[in-house]
PDB file of C-alpha atoms in Angstrom:
ATOM      1  CA  MET A   1       0.000   0.000   0.000  1.00 45.00           C
ATOM      2  CA  SER A   2       1.209   3.516  -0.765  1.00 45.00           C
ATOM      3  CA  PHE A   3       0.219   6.479   1.430  1.00 45.00           C
ATOM      4  CA  ALA A   4      -0.426   9.965   0.117  1.00 50.00           C
ATOM      5  CA  GLY A   5       2.815  11.777  -0.417  1.00 50.00           C
ATOM      6  CA  ASP A   6       4.857   8.560  -0.459  1.00 52.00           C
ATOM      7  CA  PRO A   7       7.581   9.124  -3.103  1.00 53.00           C
ATOM      8  CA  HIS A   8       7.885   5.390  -3.653  1.00 54.00           C
ATOM      9  CA  PRO A   9       4.746   3.930  -5.239  1.00 53.00           C
ATOM     10  CA  SER A  10       3.713   0.411  -4.406  1.00 52.00           C
ATOM     11  CA  THR A  11       4.690  -2.502  -6.605  1.00 51.00           C
ATOM     12  CA  ASP A  12       1.131  -2.826  -7.898  1.00 50.00           C
ATOM     13  CA  GLN A  13       1.071   0.815  -8.935  1.00 50.00           C
ATOM     14  CA  ALA A  14       4.492   0.598 -10.540  1.00 49.00           C
ATOM     15  CA  ARG A  15       3.406  -2.344 -12.644  1.00 56.00           C
ATOM     16  CA  VAL A  16       0.483  -0.560 -14.246  1.00 53.00           C
ATOM     17  CA  ALA A  17       1.307  -0.607 -17.941  1.00 50.00           C
ATOM     18  CA  PRO A  18       0.761   2.521 -20.019  1.00 55.00           C
ATOM     19  CA  PRO A  19      -2.036   2.313 -22.584  1.00 55.00           C
ATOM     20  CA  GLU A  20      -1.005   0.905 -25.937  1.00 54.00           C
ATOM     21  CA  SER A  21      -0.566   3.540 -28.618  1.00 60.00           C
ATOM     22  CA  ASN A  22      -2.794   3.560 -31.675  1.00 58.00           C
ATOM     23  CA  LEU A  23       0.278   3.080 -33.883  1.00 61.00           C
ATOM     24  CA  HIS A  24       1.200  -0.142 -32.097  1.00 64.00           C
ATOM     25  CA  LYS A  25      -2.359  -1.395 -32.535  1.00 60.00           C
ATOM     26  CA  ARG A  26      -2.299  -0.526 -36.239  1.00 59.00           C
ATOM     27  CA  VAL A  27       1.021  -2.285 -36.807  1.00 65.00           C
ATOM     28  CA  ARG A  28       0.012  -5.408 -34.901  1.00 62.00           C
ATOM     29  CA  THR A  29      -3.339  -5.666 -36.643  1.00 59.00           C
ATOM     30  CA  ALA A  30      -1.762  -5.025 -40.054  1.00 62.00           C
ATOM     31  CA  LEU A  31       0.870  -7.729 -39.537  1.00 66.00           C
ATOM     32  CA  VAL A  32      -1.623 -10.348 -38.383  1.00 62.00           C
ATOM     33  CA  GLY A  33      -4.373  -9.447 -40.844  1.00 61.00           C
ATOM     34  CA  GLY A  34      -1.971  -8.925 -43.735  1.00 64.00           C
ATOM     35  CA  SER A  35      -0.261 -12.264 -43.153  1.00 66.00           C
ATOM     36  CA  LEU A  36      -3.595 -14.081 -42.987  1.00 70.00           C
ATOM     37  CA  THR A  37      -4.895 -12.397 -46.131  1.00 67.00           C
ATOM     38  CA  LEU A  38      -1.681 -13.064 -48.039  1.00 67.00           C
ATOM     39  CA  ALA A  39      -1.807 -16.730 -47.035  1.00 68.00           C
ATOM     40  CA  VAL A  40      -5.377 -16.954 -48.346  1.00 67.00           C
ATOM     41  CA  ILE A  41      -4.446 -15.238 -51.622  1.00 65.00           C
ATOM     42  CA  LEU A  42      -1.479 -17.533 -52.224  1.00 65.00           C
ATOM     43  CA  ALA A  43      -3.331 -20.717 -51.246  1.00 65.00           C
ATOM     44  CA  SER A  44      -3.870 -23.134 -54.129  1.00 61.00           C
ATOM     45  CA  SER A  45      -7.326 -24.070 -52.830  1.00 66.00           C
ATOM     46  CA  GLU A  46     -10.263 -21.691 -53.073  1.00 71.00           C
ATOM     47  CA  ILE A  47     -11.827 -22.874 -49.798  1.00 77.00           C
ATOM     48  CA  PRO A  48      -9.830 -20.469 -47.561  1.00 78.00           C
ATOM     49  CA  LEU A  49     -10.859 -17.594 -49.836  1.00 76.00           C
ATOM     50  CA  TYR A  50     -14.532 -18.527 -49.565  1.00 79.00           C
ATOM     51  CA  ILE A  51     -14.280 -18.693 -45.767  1.00 82.00           C
ATOM     52  CA  LEU A  52     -12.598 -15.288 -45.659  1.00 80.00           C
ATOM     53  CA  VAL A  53     -15.158 -13.831 -48.073  1.00 82.00           C
ATOM     54  CA  PHE A  54     -18.073 -15.099 -45.968  1.00 82.00           C
ATOM     55  CA  ALA A  55     -16.540 -13.582 -42.825  1.00 82.00           C
ATOM     56  CA  ILE A  56     -15.983 -10.265 -44.606  1.00 81.00           C
ATOM     57  CA  ILE A  57     -19.551 -10.282 -45.933  1.00 82.00           C
ATOM     58  CA  TYR A  58     -20.990 -10.814 -42.456  1.00 81.00           C
ATOM     59  CA  VAL A  59     -18.898  -8.100 -40.774  1.00 82.00           C
ATOM     60  CA  ALA A  60     -19.175  -5.634 -43.676  1.00 81.00           C
ATOM     61  CA  ALA A  61     -22.952  -6.048 -43.884  1.00 79.00           C
ATOM     62  CA  SER A  62     -23.239  -5.460 -40.142  1.00 80.00           C
ATOM     63  CA  GLU A  63     -21.106  -2.315 -40.390  1.00 81.00           C
ATOM     64  CA  MET A  64     -23.072  -1.034 -43.373  1.00 79.00           C
ATOM     65  CA  THR A  65     -26.292  -1.572 -41.422  1.00 75.00           C
ATOM     66  CA  SER A  66     -24.865   0.432 -38.529  1.00 75.00           C
ATOM     67  CA  LEU A  67     -23.755   3.235 -40.863  1.00 75.00           C
ATOM     68  CA  PHE A  68     -27.270   3.509 -42.241  1.00 71.00           C
ATOM     69  CA  GLY A  69     -28.901   3.396 -38.816  1.00 69.00           C
ATOM     70  CA  GLY A  70     -30.416  -0.058 -39.317  1.00 64.00           C
ATOM     71  CA  THR A  71     -31.005  -2.713 -36.678  1.00 59.00           C
ATOM     72  CA  LYS A  72     -31.156  -5.965 -38.681  1.00 64.00           C
ATOM     73  CA  PRO A  73     -27.634  -6.917 -39.814  1.00 67.00           C
ATOM     74  CA  ILE A  74     -28.624 -10.521 -40.510  1.00 75.00           C
ATOM     75  CA  ILE A  75     -30.972  -9.332 -43.267  1.00 74.00           C
ATOM     76  CA  ALA A  76     -28.200  -7.221 -44.770  1.00 74.00           C
ATOM     77  CA  THR A  77     -25.868 -10.231 -44.614  1.00 77.00           C
ATOM     78  CA  PHE A  78     -28.220 -12.444 -46.605  1.00 76.00           C
ATOM     79  CA  ALA A  79     -28.939  -9.581 -49.013  1.00 78.00           C
ATOM     80  CA  LEU A  80     -25.210  -9.091 -49.618  1.00 80.00           C
ATOM     81  CA  LEU A  81     -24.694 -12.830 -50.088  1.00 81.00           C
ATOM     82  CA  ALA A  82     -27.538 -12.841 -52.613  1.00 81.00           C
ATOM     83  CA  ALA A  83     -26.144  -9.798 -54.435  1.00 80.00           C
ATOM     84  CA  THR A  84     -22.689 -11.395 -54.646  1.00 81.00           C
ATOM     85  CA  ALA A  85     -24.133 -14.698 -55.845  1.00 83.00           C
ATOM     86  CA  LEU A  86     -26.243 -12.870 -58.441  1.00 80.00           C
ATOM     87  CA  THR A  87     -23.164 -11.051 -59.736  1.00 80.00           C
ATOM     88  CA  LEU A  88     -21.233 -14.317 -60.043  1.00 80.00           C
ATOM     89  CA  THR A  89     -24.190 -16.071 -61.701  1.00 83.00           C
ATOM     90  CA  ALA A  90     -24.634 -13.282 -64.246  1.00 79.00           C
ATOM     91  CA  GLY A  91     -20.960 -13.772 -65.050  1.00 73.00           C
ATOM     92  CA  ILE A  92     -21.885 -16.993 -66.826  1.00 78.00           C
ATOM     93  CA  VAL A  93     -23.313 -14.886 -69.651  1.00 82.00           C
ATOM     94  CA  ILE A  94     -21.442 -11.592 -69.235  1.00 86.00           C
ATOM     95  CA  PRO A  95     -17.834 -11.278 -68.002  1.00 87.00           C
ATOM     96  CA  ILE A  96     -17.853 -10.901 -64.225  1.00 88.00           C
ATOM     97  CA  PRO A  97     -15.811  -7.652 -64.206  1.00 89.00           C
ATOM     98  CA  LEU A  98     -18.467  -5.974 -66.361  1.00 91.00           C
ATOM     99  CA  VAL A  99     -21.324  -7.248 -64.194  1.00 90.00           C
ATOM    100  CA  ALA A 100     -19.410  -6.133 -61.118  1.00 90.00           C
ATOM    101  CA  LEU A 101     -18.964  -2.673 -62.659  1.00 91.00           C
ATOM    102  CA  VAL A 102     -22.734  -2.313 -62.965  1.00 90.00           C
ATOM    103  CA  ALA A 103     -23.126  -3.442 -59.348  1.00 88.00           C
ATOM    104  CA  VAL A 104     -20.557  -0.891 -58.156  1.00 88.00           C
ATOM    105  CA  LEU A 105     -22.168   1.933 -60.145  1.00 88.00           C
ATOM    106  CA  VAL A 106     -25.558   1.085 -58.657  1.00 86.00           C
ATOM    107  CA  GLY A 107     -24.021   0.847 -55.190  1.00 83.00           C
ATOM    108  CA  THR A 108     -22.218   4.165 -55.559  1.00 81.00           C
ATOM    109  CA  ALA A 109     -25.456   5.791 -56.699  1.00 82.00           C
ATOM    110  CA  GLY A 110     -27.160   4.442 -53.584  1.00 78.00           C
ATOM    111  CA  ILE A 111     -24.425   5.882 -51.363  1.00 77.00           C
ATOM    112  CA  LEU A 112     -24.553   9.282 -53.090  1.00 79.00           C
ATOM    113  CA  ILE A 113     -28.322   9.372 -52.621  1.00 78.00           C
ATOM    114  CA  ARG A 114     -27.798   8.536 -48.962  1.00 72.00           C
ATOM    115  CA  LEU A 115     -25.252  11.372 -48.646  1.00 72.00           C
ATOM    116  CA  LYS A 116     -27.743  13.809 -50.177  1.00 74.00           C
ATOM    117  CA  LYS A 117     -30.373  12.436 -47.748  1.00 66.00           C
ATOM    118  CA  LYS A 118     -32.937  11.864 -50.480  1.00 57.00           C
ATOM    119  CA  CYS A 119     -35.162   8.856 -49.777  1.00 56.00           C
ATOM    120  CA  PRO A 120     -32.362   7.026 -47.949  1.00 54.00           C
ATOM    121  CA  SER A 121     -34.514   4.229 -46.562  1.00 56.00           C
ATOM    122  CA  ARG A 122     -35.644   3.290 -50.072  1.00 54.00           C
ATOM    123  CA  THR A 123     -32.196   3.257 -51.603  1.00 55.00           C
ATOM    124  CA  ASP A 124     -29.997   1.768 -48.867  1.00 60.00           C
ATOM    125  CA  ALA A 125     -30.248  -1.676 -50.459  1.00 66.00           C
ATOM    126  CA  LEU A 126     -28.620  -0.295 -53.613  1.00 69.00           C
ATOM    127  CA  ALA A 127     -25.441   0.407 -51.638  1.00 72.00           C
ATOM    128  CA  LEU A 128     -24.868  -3.338 -51.278  1.00 77.00           C
ATOM    129  CA  GLY A 129     -23.671  -3.319 -54.885  1.00 80.00           C
ATOM    130  CA  TRP A 130     -20.651  -1.319 -53.682  1.00 81.00           C
ATOM    131  CA  LEU A 131     -19.673  -4.418 -51.707  1.00 85.00           C
ATOM    132  CA  ALA A 132     -20.973  -7.215 -53.929  1.00 87.00           C
ATOM    133  CA  GLY A 133     -19.127  -6.146 -57.093  1.00 88.00           C
ATOM    134  CA  PRO A 134     -15.597  -6.104 -55.634  1.00 90.00           C
ATOM    135  CA  ILE A 135     -16.192  -9.312 -53.659  1.00 88.00           C
ATOM    136  CA  ALA A 136     -17.275 -11.070 -56.856  1.00 88.00           C
ATOM    137  CA  CYS A 137     -14.195  -9.735 -58.666  1.00 88.00           C
ATOM    138  CA  ALA A 138     -11.903 -10.963 -55.892  1.00 86.00           C
ATOM    139  CA  ILE A 139     -13.350 -14.461 -56.282  1.00 84.00           C
ATOM    140  CA  TRP A 140     -13.034 -14.181 -60.071  1.00 84.00           C
ATOM    141  CA  LEU A 141      -9.391 -13.104 -59.916  1.00 82.00           C
ATOM    142  CA  HIS A 142      -8.589 -16.119 -57.760  1.00 76.00           C
ATOM    143  CA  SER A 143     -10.624 -18.722 -59.658  1.00 72.00           C
ATOM    144  CA  GLU A 144      -9.520 -17.756 -63.176  1.00 60.00           C
ATOM    145  CA  SER A 145      -6.244 -19.552 -62.484  1.00 49.00           C
ATOM    146  CA  ALA A 146      -7.844 -22.910 -63.310  1.00 40.00           C
ATOM    147  CA  ASP A 147      -6.720 -22.614 -66.930  1.00 45.00           C
ATOM    148  CA  ALA A 148      -2.923 -22.805 -66.848  1.00 38.00           C
ATOM    149  CA  THR A 149      -2.659 -21.441 -70.402  1.00 37.00           C
ATOM    150  CA  ARG A 150      -3.763 -18.006 -69.251  1.00 46.00           C
ATOM    151  CA  PHE A 151      -1.679 -15.412 -67.509  1.00 45.00           C
ATOM    152  CA  PHE A 152      -4.096 -15.545 -64.620  1.00 46.00           C
ATOM    153  CA  SER A 153      -2.973 -17.139 -61.371  1.00 54.00           C
ATOM    154  CA  PRO A 154      -4.230 -17.097 -57.779  1.00 51.00           C
ATOM    155  CA  ASN A 155      -1.468 -14.608 -57.105  1.00 67.00           C
ATOM    156  CA  LEU A 156      -3.107 -12.141 -59.493  1.00 79.00           C
ATOM    157  CA  LEU A 157      -5.331 -11.043 -56.630  1.00 83.00           C
ATOM    158  CA  ALA A 158      -2.126  -9.917 -54.921  1.00 84.00           C
ATOM    159  CA  LEU A 159      -1.460  -7.567 -57.851  1.00 89.00           C
ATOM    160  CA  VAL A 160      -4.609  -5.665 -56.891  1.00 91.00           C
ATOM    161  CA  ALA A 161      -4.715  -6.078 -53.108  1.00 88.00           C
ATOM    162  CA  LEU A 162      -1.083  -5.643 -52.044  1.00 88.00           C
ATOM    163  CA  PRO A 163      -0.420  -2.256 -53.734  1.00 92.00           C
ATOM    164  CA  ILE A 164      -3.524  -0.862 -52.029  1.00 91.00           C
ATOM    165  CA  TRP A 165      -2.333  -2.056 -48.624  1.00 88.00           C
ATOM    166  CA  LEU A 166       1.203  -0.777 -49.206  1.00 90.00           C
ATOM    167  CA  GLY A 167      -0.100   2.531 -50.555  1.00 92.00           C
ATOM    168  CA  ASP A 168      -2.331   3.068 -47.522  1.00 89.00           C
ATOM    169  CA  THR A 169       0.620   2.320 -45.255  1.00 88.00           C
ATOM    170  CA  ALA A 170       2.875   4.774 -47.101  1.00 91.00           C
ATOM    171  CA  ALA A 171       0.198   7.468 -46.998  1.00 91.00           C
ATOM    172  CA  TYR A 172      -0.213   7.043 -43.243  1.00 89.00           C
ATOM    173  CA  PHE A 173       3.466   7.336 -42.357  1.00 90.00           C
ATOM    174  CA  VAL A 174       4.356  10.032 -44.903  1.00 94.00           C
ATOM    175  CA  GLY A 175       1.289  12.023 -43.917  1.00 93.00           C
ATOM    176  CA  LYS A 176       2.238  11.885 -40.247  1.00 90.00           C
ATOM    177  CA  ALA A 177       5.886  12.732 -40.965  1.00 93.00           C
ATOM    178  CA  ILE A 178       5.702  15.564 -43.496  1.00 94.00           C
ATOM    179  CA  GLY A 179       2.037  16.025 -44.356  1.00 91.00           C
ATOM    180  CA  LYS A 180       1.045  19.693 -44.220  1.00 91.00           C
ATOM    181  CA  THR A 181      -1.362  20.299 -47.102  1.00 93.00           C
ATOM    182  CA  PRO A 182      -4.938  19.090 -46.433  1.00 91.00           C
ATOM    183  CA  LEU A 183      -6.345  16.876 -49.174  1.00 92.00           C
ATOM    184  CA  ALA A 184     -10.052  17.095 -48.366  1.00 90.00           C
ATOM    185  CA  PRO A 185     -10.430  18.898 -45.020  1.00 89.00           C
ATOM    186  CA  LYS A 186     -14.226  18.874 -45.027  1.00 88.00           C
ATOM    187  CA  ILE A 187     -14.351  15.113 -45.553  1.00 89.00           C
ATOM    188  CA  SER A 188     -11.222  13.748 -43.885  1.00 87.00           C
ATOM    189  CA  PRO A 189      -9.153  16.420 -42.082  1.00 87.00           C
ATOM    190  CA  LYS A 190      -6.161  14.167 -41.404  1.00 87.00           C
ATOM    191  CA  LYS A 191      -5.524  13.205 -45.036  1.00 90.00           C
ATOM    192  CA  THR A 192      -2.840  15.240 -46.783  1.00 94.00           C
ATOM    193  CA  VAL A 193      -1.683  15.845 -50.341  1.00 95.00           C
ATOM    194  CA  GLU A 194       1.774  14.570 -49.376  1.00 96.00           C
ATOM    195  CA  GLY A 195       0.288  11.328 -48.086  1.00 95.00           C
ATOM    196  CA  ALA A 196      -1.844  10.954 -51.211  1.00 96.00           C
ATOM    197  CA  ALA A 197       1.223  11.413 -53.421  1.00 96.00           C
ATOM    198  CA  ALA A 198       3.091   8.769 -51.428  1.00 96.00           C
ATOM    199  CA  ASN A 199       0.126   6.441 -51.852  1.00 96.00           C
ATOM    200  CA  LEU A 200       0.076   6.885 -55.633  1.00 97.00           C
ATOM    201  CA  VAL A 201       3.834   6.418 -56.075  1.00 97.00           C
ATOM    202  CA  THR A 202       3.849   3.354 -53.812  1.00 96.00           C
ATOM    203  CA  CYS A 203       0.914   1.746 -55.631  1.00 96.00           C
ATOM    204  CA  ILE A 204       2.532   2.155 -59.050  1.00 96.00           C
ATOM    205  CA  ALA A 205       5.983   1.025 -57.881  1.00 96.00           C
ATOM    206  CA  SER A 206       4.700  -1.981 -55.933  1.00 94.00           C
ATOM    207  CA  SER A 207       2.421  -3.054 -58.799  1.00 94.00           C
ATOM    208  CA  TYR A 208       5.408  -2.972 -61.134  1.00 94.00           C
ATOM    209  CA  LEU A 209       7.544  -5.072 -58.779  1.00 93.00           C
ATOM    210  CA  ILE A 210       4.756  -7.563 -58.042  1.00 90.00           C
ATOM    211  CA  GLY A 211       4.096  -7.868 -61.781  1.00 90.00           C
ATOM    212  CA  ILE A 212       7.757  -8.714 -62.406  1.00 89.00           C
ATOM    213  CA  ILE A 213       7.597 -11.435 -59.748  1.00 86.00           C
ATOM    214  CA  LEU A 214       4.350 -12.876 -61.114  1.00 83.00           C
ATOM    215  CA  ASN A 215       5.610 -12.924 -64.686  1.00 84.00           C
ATOM    216  CA  GLN A 216       8.506 -15.192 -63.706  1.00 82.00           C
ATOM    217  CA  ASN A 217       6.113 -18.144 -63.425  1.00 74.00           C
ATOM    218  CA  LEU A 218       3.474 -17.335 -66.035  1.00 73.00           C
ATOM    219  CA  GLN A 219       3.311 -18.890 -69.479  1.00 74.00           C
ATOM    220  CA  ASN A 220       1.688 -15.734 -70.850  1.00 75.00           C
ATOM    221  CA  PRO A 221       3.184 -12.740 -69.004  1.00 82.00           C
ATOM    222  CA  ILE A 222       1.005  -9.831 -67.970  1.00 85.00           C
ATOM    223  CA  PRO A 223       1.797  -6.823 -70.208  1.00 89.00           C
ATOM    224  CA  GLN A 224       3.612  -4.030 -68.403  1.00 91.00           C
ATOM    225  CA  THR A 225       0.996  -1.535 -69.552  1.00 92.00           C
ATOM    226  CA  ALA A 226      -1.670  -3.581 -67.755  1.00 92.00           C
ATOM    227  CA  ILE A 227       0.472  -3.784 -64.623  1.00 93.00           C
ATOM    228  CA  LEU A 228       1.086  -0.039 -64.569  1.00 94.00           C
ATOM    229  CA  GLY A 229      -2.599   0.551 -65.286  1.00 95.00           C
ATOM    230  CA  VAL A 230      -3.515  -1.489 -62.232  1.00 95.00           C
ATOM    231  CA  GLY A 231      -1.030   0.528 -60.174  1.00 96.00           C
ATOM    232  CA  LEU A 232      -2.497   3.811 -61.394  1.00 96.00           C
ATOM    233  CA  ILE A 233      -6.038   2.674 -60.626  1.00 96.00           C
ATOM    234  CA  THR A 234      -5.224   1.398 -57.152  1.00 95.00           C
ATOM    235  CA  GLY A 235      -3.377   4.626 -56.384  1.00 95.00           C
ATOM    236  CA  THR A 236      -6.164   6.944 -57.550  1.00 96.00           C
ATOM    237  CA  LEU A 237      -9.538   5.213 -57.325  1.00 94.00           C
ATOM    238  CA  GLY A 238      -8.437   3.493 -54.145  1.00 93.00           C
ATOM    239  CA  GLN A 239      -8.050   6.879 -52.478  1.00 93.00           C
ATOM    240  CA  ALA A 240     -11.359   8.012 -53.957  1.00 92.00           C
ATOM    241  CA  GLY A 241     -13.020   5.049 -52.259  1.00 88.00           C
ATOM    242  CA  ASP A 242     -11.374   6.012 -48.996  1.00 88.00           C
ATOM    243  CA  LEU A 243     -12.779   9.534 -49.264  1.00 90.00           C
ATOM    244  CA  LEU A 244     -16.241   8.237 -50.173  1.00 85.00           C
ATOM    245  CA  GLN A 245     -16.230   6.032 -47.087  1.00 83.00           C
ATOM    246  CA  SER A 246     -15.093   8.997 -44.970  1.00 85.00           C
ATOM    247  CA  ALA A 247     -17.946  11.102 -46.348  1.00 85.00           C
ATOM    248  CA  LEU A 248     -20.416   8.340 -45.530  1.00 80.00           C
ATOM    249  CA  LYS A 249     -19.131   8.082 -41.951  1.00 80.00           C
ATOM    250  CA  ARG A 250     -19.227  11.854 -41.516  1.00 81.00           C
ATOM    251  CA  SER A 251     -22.800  11.891 -42.802  1.00 76.00           C
ATOM    252  CA  SER A 252     -23.693   9.229 -40.230  1.00 73.00           C
ATOM    253  CA  GLY A 253     -21.878  11.095 -37.456  1.00 77.00           C
ATOM    254  CA  ILE A 254     -19.397   8.332 -36.576  1.00 77.00           C
ATOM    255  CA  LYS A 255     -15.601   8.111 -36.586  1.00 75.00           C
ATOM    256  CA  ASP A 256     -15.134   4.445 -37.551  1.00 70.00           C
ATOM    257  CA  SER A 257     -17.444   1.992 -39.278  1.00 74.00           C
ATOM    258  CA  GLY A 258     -16.700  -0.547 -36.526  1.00 68.00           C
ATOM    259  CA  ASN A 259     -14.095  -1.803 -34.073  1.00 67.00           C
ATOM    260  CA  PHE A 260     -13.340  -5.197 -35.570  1.00 64.00           C
ATOM    261  CA  LEU A 261      -9.713  -4.266 -36.372  1.00 63.00           C
ATOM    262  CA  PRO A 262      -7.900  -2.592 -33.448  1.00 61.00           C
ATOM    263  CA  GLY A 263      -6.186   0.595 -34.572  1.00 56.00           C
ATOM    264  CA  HIS A 264      -7.930   0.551 -37.955  1.00 59.00           C
ATOM    265  CA  GLY A 265     -11.613   0.622 -37.070  1.00 68.00           C
ATOM    266  CA  GLY A 266     -13.925  -1.690 -38.969  1.00 73.00           C
ATOM    267  CA  ILE A 267     -13.654  -3.926 -42.010  1.00 79.00           C
ATOM    268  CA  LEU A 268     -15.057  -1.163 -44.217  1.00 82.00           C
ATOM    269  CA  ASP A 269     -12.384   1.228 -42.944  1.00 80.00           C
ATOM    270  CA  ARG A 270      -9.711  -1.231 -44.051  1.00 79.00           C
ATOM    271  CA  LEU A 271     -11.305  -2.295 -47.354  1.00 85.00           C
ATOM    272  CA  ASP A 272     -12.724   1.003 -48.609  1.00 85.00           C
ATOM    273  CA  SER A 273      -9.874   1.531 -51.086  1.00 89.00           C
ATOM    274  CA  PHE A 274     -10.039  -2.061 -52.331  1.00 90.00           C
ATOM    275  CA  LEU A 275     -13.799  -1.873 -52.804  1.00 88.00           C
ATOM    276  CA  PHE A 276     -13.489   1.093 -55.156  1.00 89.00           C
ATOM    277  CA  ALA A 277     -10.402  -0.011 -57.091  1.00 93.00           C
ATOM    278  CA  CYS A 278     -10.826  -3.773 -57.461  1.00 92.00           C
ATOM    279  CA  VAL A 279     -13.441  -3.741 -60.215  1.00 93.00           C
ATOM    280  CA  PRO A 280     -11.712  -1.232 -62.572  1.00 94.00           C
ATOM    281  CA  ALA A 281      -8.402  -3.052 -62.057  1.00 93.00           C
ATOM    282  CA  SER A 282     -10.097  -6.362 -62.867  1.00 91.00           C
ATOM    283  CA  ILE A 283     -11.558  -4.865 -66.045  1.00 93.00           C
ATOM    284  CA  ILE A 284      -8.079  -3.857 -67.220  1.00 92.00           C
ATOM    285  CA  LEU A 285      -6.754  -7.371 -66.617  1.00 88.00           C
ATOM    286  CA  TRP A 286      -9.781  -8.906 -68.339  1.00 87.00           C
ATOM    287  CA  ILE A 287      -9.320  -6.664 -71.399  1.00 87.00           C
ATOM    288  CA  TYR A 288      -5.664  -7.633 -71.770  1.00 81.00           C
ATOM    289  CA  ALA A 289      -6.492 -11.299 -71.216  1.00 73.00           C
ATOM    290  CA  SER A 290      -9.138 -11.132 -73.947  1.00 69.00           C
ATOM    291  CA  LYS A 291      -6.650  -9.563 -76.361  1.00 64.00           C
ATOM    292  CA  SER A 292      -4.089 -12.254 -75.592  1.00 56.00           C
ATOM    293  CA  PHE A 293      -6.354 -15.130 -76.544  1.00 47.00           C
ATOM    294  CA  THR A 294      -8.308 -13.839 -79.536  1.00 48.00           C
TER     295      THR A 294
END
């Protein structure tokens, strides 16, 4: 026991650990989550991907319900599963990236209507397309590897996902270190032009390096123009998705979409860039694949 004025605190008091910093939480979560995601992407079987996708759908649907002020996340979960399945089924007739593009456009329209507060309750379901399209494309990127004669491989998903993750990381650290010029102060006050530039450069550079690695083991290499196109898209549209998510959270009066990922917020906070960039990047890869085999 320590009495008032005692200059020597008790052992129990001395052992009280200081609260963990947000940076430590971010790093720990990124290492664990990034390693798990990378293992799923590189796995030869599609089962781990399906398990991860189902988990993401459940958490993302719950967070989207919370953002929109709903109280029935289970309904949103089944609706998102149905929307994803519908996108994949339509891909039997029309290429999945094109179907996913329609889903994303519809979803983005639903979100913009929500932001303008015009009939939000009637259009909230449309926003599910913003999630269903990219999820369907992620599955498509992984499953197209079945035909070994194509340049597709399970690792192709890494060409889209990893640059986004690396770009976000670069933007965070560069923004904290030298960021001075606000990027969109009314939407996301902490984002800076310097951080955005670091994001773009990192996305393009990492896409180029990942493309070189992938092409070492592919019978039909991915054209460099396609690789750089993916890098440009992930570095620009990815950040646009981040800002759109920030605007949606600000409209709903919340800081994070959830608390599933310590230091990062919710699943939507971590995947917002991927959700906006995955479909356009997939379209570029599909176009080049079509040219290669016609």
